mmCIF file of C-alpha atoms in Angstrom:
data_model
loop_
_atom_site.group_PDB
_atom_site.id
_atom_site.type_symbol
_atom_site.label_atom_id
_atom_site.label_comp_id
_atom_site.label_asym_id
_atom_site.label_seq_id
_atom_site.Cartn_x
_atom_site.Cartn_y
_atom_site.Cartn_z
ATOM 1 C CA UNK A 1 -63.707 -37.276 66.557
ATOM 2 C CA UNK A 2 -61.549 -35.825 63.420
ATOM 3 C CA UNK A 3 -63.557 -34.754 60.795
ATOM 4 C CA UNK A 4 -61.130 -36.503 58.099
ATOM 5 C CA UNK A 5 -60.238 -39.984 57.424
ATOM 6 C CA UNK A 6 -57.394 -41.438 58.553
ATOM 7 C CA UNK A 7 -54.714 -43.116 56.175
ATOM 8 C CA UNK A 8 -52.627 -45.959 57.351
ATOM 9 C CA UNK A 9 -49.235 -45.975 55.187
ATOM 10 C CA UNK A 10 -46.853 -49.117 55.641
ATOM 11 C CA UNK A 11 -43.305 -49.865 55.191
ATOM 12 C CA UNK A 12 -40.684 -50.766 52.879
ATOM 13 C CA UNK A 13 -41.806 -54.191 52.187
ATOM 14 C CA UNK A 14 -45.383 -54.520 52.919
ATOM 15 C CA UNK A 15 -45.421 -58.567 53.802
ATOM 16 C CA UNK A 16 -49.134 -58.852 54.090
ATOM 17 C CA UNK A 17 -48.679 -59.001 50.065
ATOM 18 C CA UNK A 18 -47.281 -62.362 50.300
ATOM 19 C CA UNK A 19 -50.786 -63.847 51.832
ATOM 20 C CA UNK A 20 -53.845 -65.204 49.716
ATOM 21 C CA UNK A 21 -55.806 -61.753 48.905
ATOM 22 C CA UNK A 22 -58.579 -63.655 50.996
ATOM 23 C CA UNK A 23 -57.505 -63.398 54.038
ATOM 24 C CA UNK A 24 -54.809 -59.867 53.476
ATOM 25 C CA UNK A 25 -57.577 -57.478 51.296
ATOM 26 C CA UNK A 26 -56.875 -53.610 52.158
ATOM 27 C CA UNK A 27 -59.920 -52.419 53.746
ATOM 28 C CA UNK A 28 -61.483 -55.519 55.108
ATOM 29 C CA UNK A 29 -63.420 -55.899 57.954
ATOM 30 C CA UNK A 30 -60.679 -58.885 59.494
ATOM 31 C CA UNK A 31 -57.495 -57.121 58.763
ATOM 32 C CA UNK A 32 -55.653 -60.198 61.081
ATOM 33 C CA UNK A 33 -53.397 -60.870 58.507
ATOM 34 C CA UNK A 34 -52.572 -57.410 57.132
ATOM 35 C CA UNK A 35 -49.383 -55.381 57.560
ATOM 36 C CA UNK A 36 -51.083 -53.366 60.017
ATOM 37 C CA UNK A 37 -52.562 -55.818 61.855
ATOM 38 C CA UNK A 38 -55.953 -55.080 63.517
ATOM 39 C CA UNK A 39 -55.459 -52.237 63.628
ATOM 40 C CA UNK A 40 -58.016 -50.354 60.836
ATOM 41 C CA UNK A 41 -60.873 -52.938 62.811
ATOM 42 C CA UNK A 42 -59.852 -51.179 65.550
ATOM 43 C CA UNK A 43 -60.390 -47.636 63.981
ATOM 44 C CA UNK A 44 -63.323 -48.594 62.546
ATOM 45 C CA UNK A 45 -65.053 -49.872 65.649
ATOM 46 C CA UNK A 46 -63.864 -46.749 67.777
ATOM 47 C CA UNK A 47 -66.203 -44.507 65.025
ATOM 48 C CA UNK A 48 -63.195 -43.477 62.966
ATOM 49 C CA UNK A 49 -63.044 -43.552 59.144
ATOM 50 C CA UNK A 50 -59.532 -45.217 58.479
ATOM 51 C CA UNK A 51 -58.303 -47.059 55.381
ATOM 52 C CA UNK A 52 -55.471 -48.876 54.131
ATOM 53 C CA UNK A 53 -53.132 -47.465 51.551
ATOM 54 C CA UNK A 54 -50.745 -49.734 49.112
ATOM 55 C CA UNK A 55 -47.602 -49.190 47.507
ATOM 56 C CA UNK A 56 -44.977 -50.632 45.635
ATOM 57 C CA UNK A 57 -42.668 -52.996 47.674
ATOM 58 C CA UNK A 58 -39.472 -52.231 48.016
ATOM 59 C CA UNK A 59 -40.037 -49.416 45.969
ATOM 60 C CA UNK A 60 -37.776 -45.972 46.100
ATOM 61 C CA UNK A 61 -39.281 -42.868 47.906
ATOM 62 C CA UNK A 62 -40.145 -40.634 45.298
ATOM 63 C CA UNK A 63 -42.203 -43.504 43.327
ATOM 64 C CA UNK A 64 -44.196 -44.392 46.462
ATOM 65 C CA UNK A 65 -45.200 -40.796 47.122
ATOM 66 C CA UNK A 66 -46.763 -40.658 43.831
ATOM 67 C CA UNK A 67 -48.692 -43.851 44.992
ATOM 68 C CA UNK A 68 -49.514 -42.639 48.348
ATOM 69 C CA UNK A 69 -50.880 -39.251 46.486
ATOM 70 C CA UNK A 70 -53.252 -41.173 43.811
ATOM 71 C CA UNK A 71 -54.427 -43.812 46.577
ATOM 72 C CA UNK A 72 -55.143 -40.707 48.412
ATOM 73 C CA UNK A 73 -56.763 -38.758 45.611
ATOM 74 C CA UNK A 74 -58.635 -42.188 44.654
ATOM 75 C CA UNK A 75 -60.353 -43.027 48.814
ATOM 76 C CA UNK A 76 -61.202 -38.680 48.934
ATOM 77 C CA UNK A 77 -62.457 -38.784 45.078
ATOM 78 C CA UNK A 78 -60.267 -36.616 44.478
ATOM 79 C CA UNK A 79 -60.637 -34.544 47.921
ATOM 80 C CA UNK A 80 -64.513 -33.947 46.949
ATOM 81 C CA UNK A 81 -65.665 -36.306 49.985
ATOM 82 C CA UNK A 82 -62.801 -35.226 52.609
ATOM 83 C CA UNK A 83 -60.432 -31.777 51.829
ATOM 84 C CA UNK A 84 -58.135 -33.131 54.016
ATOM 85 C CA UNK A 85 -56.781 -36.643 55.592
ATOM 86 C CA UNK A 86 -54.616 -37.449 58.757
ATOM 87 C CA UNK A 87 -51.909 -40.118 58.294
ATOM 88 C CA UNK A 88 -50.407 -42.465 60.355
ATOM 89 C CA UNK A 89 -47.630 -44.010 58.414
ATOM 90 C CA UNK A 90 -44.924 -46.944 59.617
ATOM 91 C CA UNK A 91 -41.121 -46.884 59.126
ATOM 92 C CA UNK A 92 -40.622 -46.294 55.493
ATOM 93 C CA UNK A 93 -44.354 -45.127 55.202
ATOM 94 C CA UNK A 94 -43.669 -41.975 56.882
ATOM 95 C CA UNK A 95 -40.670 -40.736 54.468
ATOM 96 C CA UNK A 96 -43.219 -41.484 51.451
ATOM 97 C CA UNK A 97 -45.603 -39.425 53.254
ATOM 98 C CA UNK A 98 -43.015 -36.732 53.756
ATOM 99 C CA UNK A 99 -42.086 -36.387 50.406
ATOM 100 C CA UNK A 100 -45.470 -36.568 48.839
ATOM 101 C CA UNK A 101 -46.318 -33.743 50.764
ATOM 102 C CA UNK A 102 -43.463 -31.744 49.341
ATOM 103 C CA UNK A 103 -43.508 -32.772 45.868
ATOM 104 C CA UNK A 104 -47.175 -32.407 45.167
ATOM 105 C CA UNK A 105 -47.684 -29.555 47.566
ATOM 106 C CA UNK A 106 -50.151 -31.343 49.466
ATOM 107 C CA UNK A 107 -49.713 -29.486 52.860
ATOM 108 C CA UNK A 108 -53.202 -28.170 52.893
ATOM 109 C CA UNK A 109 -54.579 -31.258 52.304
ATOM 110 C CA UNK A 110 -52.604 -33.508 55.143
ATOM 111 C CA UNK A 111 -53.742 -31.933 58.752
ATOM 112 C CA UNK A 112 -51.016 -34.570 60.386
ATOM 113 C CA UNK A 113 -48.909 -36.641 60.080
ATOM 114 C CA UNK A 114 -47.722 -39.372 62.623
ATOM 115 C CA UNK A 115 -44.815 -41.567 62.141
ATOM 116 C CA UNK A 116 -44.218 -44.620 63.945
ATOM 117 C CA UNK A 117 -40.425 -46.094 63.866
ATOM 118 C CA UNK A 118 -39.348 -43.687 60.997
ATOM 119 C CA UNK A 119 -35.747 -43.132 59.850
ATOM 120 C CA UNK A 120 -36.061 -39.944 59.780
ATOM 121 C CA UNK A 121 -32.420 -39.760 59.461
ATOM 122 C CA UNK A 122 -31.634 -42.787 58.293
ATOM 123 C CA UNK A 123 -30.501 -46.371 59.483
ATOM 124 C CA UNK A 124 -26.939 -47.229 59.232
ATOM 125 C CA UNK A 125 -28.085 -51.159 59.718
ATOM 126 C CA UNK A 126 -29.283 -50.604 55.833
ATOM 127 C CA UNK A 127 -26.477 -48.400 54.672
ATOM 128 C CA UNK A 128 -24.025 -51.716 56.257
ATOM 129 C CA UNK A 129 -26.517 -54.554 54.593
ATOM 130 C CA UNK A 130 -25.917 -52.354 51.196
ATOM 131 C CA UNK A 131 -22.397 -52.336 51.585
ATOM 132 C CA UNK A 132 -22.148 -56.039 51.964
ATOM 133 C CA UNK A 133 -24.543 -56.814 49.848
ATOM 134 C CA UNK A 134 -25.101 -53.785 47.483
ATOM 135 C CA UNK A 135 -25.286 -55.871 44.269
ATOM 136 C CA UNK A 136 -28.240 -57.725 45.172
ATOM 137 C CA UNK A 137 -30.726 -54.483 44.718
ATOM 138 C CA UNK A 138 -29.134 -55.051 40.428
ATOM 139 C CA UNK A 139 -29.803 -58.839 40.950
ATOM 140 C CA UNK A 140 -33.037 -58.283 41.961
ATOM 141 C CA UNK A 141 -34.158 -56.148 39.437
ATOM 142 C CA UNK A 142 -32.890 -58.197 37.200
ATOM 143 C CA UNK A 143 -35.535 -60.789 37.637
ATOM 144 C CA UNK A 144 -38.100 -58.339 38.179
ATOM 145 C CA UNK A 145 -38.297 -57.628 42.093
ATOM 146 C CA UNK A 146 -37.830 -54.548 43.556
ATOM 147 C CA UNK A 147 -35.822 -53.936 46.241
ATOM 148 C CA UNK A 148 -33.765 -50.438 45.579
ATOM 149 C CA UNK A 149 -36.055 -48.312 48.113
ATOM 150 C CA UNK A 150 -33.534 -49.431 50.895
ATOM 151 C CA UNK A 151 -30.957 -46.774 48.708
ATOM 152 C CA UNK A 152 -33.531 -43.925 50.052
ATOM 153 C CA UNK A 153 -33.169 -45.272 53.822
ATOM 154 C CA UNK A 154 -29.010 -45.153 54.103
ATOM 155 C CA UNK A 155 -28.279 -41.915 56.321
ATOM 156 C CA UNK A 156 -26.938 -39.721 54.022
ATOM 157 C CA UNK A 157 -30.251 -40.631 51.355
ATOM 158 C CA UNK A 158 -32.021 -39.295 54.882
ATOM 159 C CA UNK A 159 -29.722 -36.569 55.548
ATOM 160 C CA UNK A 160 -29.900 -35.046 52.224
ATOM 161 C CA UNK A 161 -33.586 -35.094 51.879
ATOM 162 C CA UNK A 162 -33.998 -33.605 55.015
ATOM 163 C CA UNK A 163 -31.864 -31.396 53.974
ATOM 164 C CA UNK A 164 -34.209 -30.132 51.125
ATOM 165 C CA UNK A 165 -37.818 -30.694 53.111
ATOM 166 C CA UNK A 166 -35.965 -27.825 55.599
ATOM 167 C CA UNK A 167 -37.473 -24.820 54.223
ATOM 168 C CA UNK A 168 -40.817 -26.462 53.529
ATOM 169 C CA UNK A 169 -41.790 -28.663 56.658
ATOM 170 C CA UNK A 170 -40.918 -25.506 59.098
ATOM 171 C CA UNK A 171 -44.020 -23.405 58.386
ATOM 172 C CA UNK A 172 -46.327 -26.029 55.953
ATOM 173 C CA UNK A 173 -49.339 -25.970 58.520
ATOM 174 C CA UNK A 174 -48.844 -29.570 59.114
ATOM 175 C CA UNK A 175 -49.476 -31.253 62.630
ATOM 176 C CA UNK A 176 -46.372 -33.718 62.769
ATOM 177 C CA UNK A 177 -45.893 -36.279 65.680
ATOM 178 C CA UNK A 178 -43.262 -39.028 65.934
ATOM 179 C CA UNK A 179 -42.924 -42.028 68.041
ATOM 180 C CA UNK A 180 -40.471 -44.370 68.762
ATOM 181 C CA UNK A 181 -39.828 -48.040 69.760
ATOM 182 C CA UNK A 182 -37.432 -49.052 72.679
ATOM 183 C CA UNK A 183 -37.151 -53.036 73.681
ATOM 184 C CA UNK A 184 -34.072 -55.074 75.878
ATOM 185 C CA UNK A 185 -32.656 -57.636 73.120
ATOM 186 C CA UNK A 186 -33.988 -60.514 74.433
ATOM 187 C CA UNK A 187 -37.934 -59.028 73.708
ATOM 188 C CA UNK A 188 -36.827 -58.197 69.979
ATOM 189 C CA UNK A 189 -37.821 -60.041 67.136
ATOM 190 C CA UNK A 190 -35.075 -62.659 67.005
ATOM 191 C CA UNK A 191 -34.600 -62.023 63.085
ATOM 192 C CA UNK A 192 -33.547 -58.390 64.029
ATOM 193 C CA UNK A 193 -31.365 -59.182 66.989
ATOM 194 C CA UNK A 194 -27.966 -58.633 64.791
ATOM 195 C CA UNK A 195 -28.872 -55.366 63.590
ATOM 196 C CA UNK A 196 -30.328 -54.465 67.089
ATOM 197 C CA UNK A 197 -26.974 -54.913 68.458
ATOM 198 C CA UNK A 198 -25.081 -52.675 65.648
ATOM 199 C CA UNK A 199 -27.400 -50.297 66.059
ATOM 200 C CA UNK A 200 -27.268 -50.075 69.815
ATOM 201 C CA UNK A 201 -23.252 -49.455 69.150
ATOM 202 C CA UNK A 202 -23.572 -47.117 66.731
ATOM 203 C CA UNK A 203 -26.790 -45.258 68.071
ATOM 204 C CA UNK A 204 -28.439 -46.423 71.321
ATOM 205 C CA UNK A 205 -31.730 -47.450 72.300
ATOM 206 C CA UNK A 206 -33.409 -49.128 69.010
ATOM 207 C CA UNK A 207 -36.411 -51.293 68.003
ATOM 208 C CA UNK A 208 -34.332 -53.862 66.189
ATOM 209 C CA UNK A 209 -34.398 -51.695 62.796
ATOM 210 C CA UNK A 210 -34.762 -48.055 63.744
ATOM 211 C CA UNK A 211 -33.380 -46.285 66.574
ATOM 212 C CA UNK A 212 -35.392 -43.606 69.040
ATOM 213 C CA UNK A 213 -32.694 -40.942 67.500
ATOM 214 C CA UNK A 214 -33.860 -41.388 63.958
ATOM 215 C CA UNK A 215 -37.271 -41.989 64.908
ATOM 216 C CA UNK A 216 -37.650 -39.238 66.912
ATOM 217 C CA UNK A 217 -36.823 -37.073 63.791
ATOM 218 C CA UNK A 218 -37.192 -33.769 65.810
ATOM 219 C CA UNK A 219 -37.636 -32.661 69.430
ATOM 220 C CA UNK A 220 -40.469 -30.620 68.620
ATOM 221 C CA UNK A 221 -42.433 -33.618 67.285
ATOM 222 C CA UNK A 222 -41.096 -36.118 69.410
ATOM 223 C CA UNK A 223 -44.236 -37.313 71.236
ATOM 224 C CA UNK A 224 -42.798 -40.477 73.150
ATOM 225 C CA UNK A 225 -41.834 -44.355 73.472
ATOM 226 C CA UNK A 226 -43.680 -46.971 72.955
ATOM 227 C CA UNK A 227 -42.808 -50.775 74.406
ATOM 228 C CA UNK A 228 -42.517 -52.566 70.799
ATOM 229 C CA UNK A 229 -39.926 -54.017 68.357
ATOM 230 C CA UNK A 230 -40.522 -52.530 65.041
ATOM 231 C CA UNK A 231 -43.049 -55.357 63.983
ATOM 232 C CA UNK A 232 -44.701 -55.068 67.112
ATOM 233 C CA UNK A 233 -45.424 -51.481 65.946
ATOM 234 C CA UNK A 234 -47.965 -52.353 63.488
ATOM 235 C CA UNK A 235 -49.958 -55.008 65.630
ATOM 236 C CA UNK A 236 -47.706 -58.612 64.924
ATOM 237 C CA UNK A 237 -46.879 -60.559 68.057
ATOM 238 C CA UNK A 238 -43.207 -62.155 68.009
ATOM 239 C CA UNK A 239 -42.554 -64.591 71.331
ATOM 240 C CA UNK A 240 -41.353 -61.255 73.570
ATOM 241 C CA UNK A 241 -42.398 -58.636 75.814
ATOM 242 C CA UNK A 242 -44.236 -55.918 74.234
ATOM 243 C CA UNK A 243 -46.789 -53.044 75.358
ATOM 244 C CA UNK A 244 -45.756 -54.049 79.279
ATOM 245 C CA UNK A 245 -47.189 -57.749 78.821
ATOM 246 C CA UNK A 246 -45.944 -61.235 77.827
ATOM 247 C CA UNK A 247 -49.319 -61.839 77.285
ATOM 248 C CA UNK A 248 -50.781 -62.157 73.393
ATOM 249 C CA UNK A 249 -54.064 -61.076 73.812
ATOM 250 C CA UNK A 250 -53.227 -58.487 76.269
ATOM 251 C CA UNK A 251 -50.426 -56.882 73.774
ATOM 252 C CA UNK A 252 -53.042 -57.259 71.064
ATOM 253 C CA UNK A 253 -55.371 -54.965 73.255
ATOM 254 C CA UNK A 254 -53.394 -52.448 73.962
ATOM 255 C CA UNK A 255 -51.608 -51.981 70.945
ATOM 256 C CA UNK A 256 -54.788 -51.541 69.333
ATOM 257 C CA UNK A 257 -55.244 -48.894 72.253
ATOM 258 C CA UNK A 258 -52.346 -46.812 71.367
ATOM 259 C CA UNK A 259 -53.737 -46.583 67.638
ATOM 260 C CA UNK A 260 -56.855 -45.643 68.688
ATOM 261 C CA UNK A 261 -55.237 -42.827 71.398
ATOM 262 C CA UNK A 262 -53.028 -42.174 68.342
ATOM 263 C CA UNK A 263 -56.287 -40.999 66.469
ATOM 264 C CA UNK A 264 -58.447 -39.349 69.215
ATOM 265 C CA UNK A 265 -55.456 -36.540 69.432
ATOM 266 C CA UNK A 266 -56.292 -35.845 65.698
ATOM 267 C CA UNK A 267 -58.610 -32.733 65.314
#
């Protein structure tokens, strides 16, 4: 069992926000309808300490790292109760957590980090939706949503801040560990099956929004496939094949398995 909490960092647009704050609170005991769903009940009842993390929808990189650091800084008190944490962050979640280790020099107090369905370097489905449809990020700031953190997940955004993490993420101390997500079309959450199929041209085996060469981030971390779309990935069940079942409950189980093998690999 780790002797530091684990963090649970979600994506660009954290949909759970949308629900009554009844039934979607962070840190709940019936997390059914949060963005990761089931999944901290899961933690919880295998004897880890895990907790939910917000940040801004839509929001760009840099401001969500600053976020991530003072939700962080707020559930350790400031590190006094834990020195360190583990996170497990989702698709967007894990370039916040990247860069908020970086900025604010936080490497000795992250032991890992684990990203599941990262664009690591990028997703050209988002760089093409920007193209088309660029001047809807002004639009929607406009009227007062935020949208513009897609700008940070275009390739070259990715490239570039890889670019300066370099230096810093070879010899931090950090324990980093990707995974990606690999499903046939027909399993993938139909509202993703367009950009599935560009980025299958462009770049192979995907999850609908992220494919296993972005995900995978590098080699060295590269710790495997899983059987899920990208919403699949955080517990949601969408019609298809997922985790080797067609089965609900059966995905929901094991799923909730791979979060909970996820954490007893954390020391």
């Amino acid at each position: 069992m780790p002797p530091y909490p684990i963090i649970l960092a979600h994506g660009i647009y954290p949909f759970h926000f949308l629900f009554p704050p009844f039934i979607s609170k962070d840190n709940d005991k019936k997390d059914n309808f949060h963005y990761f769903r089931g999944i901290r009940s899961a933690l919880v009842e295998a004897g880890f300490t895990a907790f939910h993390t917000r940040v801004s929808w839509g929001g760009r990189v840099d401001r969500r790292a600053d976020e991530l650091r003072d939700r962080i800084l707020r559930i350790t008190r400031g590190f006094q109760q834990w020195p360190r944490v583990h996170i497990i962050a989702h698709s967007m979640g894990g370039l916040d957590a990247r860069w908020m280790i970086y900025k604010h020099r936080m490497a000795h107090r992250v032991a890992s980090l684990t990203t599941i369905g990262t664009p690591h370097h990028g997703s050209p489905e988002a760089e093409r939706r920007l193209k088309r449809f660029g001047f809807v990020v002004n639009l929607a700031r406009w009227i007062g949503v935020e949208i513009s953190g897609a700008l940070d997940l275009t390739p070259p955004a990715c490239e570039a801040r890889n670019a300066a993490l370099e230096g810093f993420e070879s010899a931090n101390g950090v324990m980093y560990r990707t995974f990606a997500g690999v499903q046939k079309i027909d399993d993938v959450f139909f509202v993703a099956r367009r950009s599935y199929r560009f980025l299958k041209e462009r770049e192979g085996d995907n999850d609908g929004l992220v494919s296993v060469r972005s995900a995978m981030w590098k080699e060295k971390y590269f710790m495997g496939i899983i059987d899920a779309d990208h919403l699949n990935q955080i517990g949601w069940w969408d019609g298809g094949r997922a985790m080797g079942t067609t089965s609900r409950r059966i995905f929901e189980k094991r799923i909730r398995e791979f979060y909970v093998s996820l954490a007893e690999g954390l020391e």
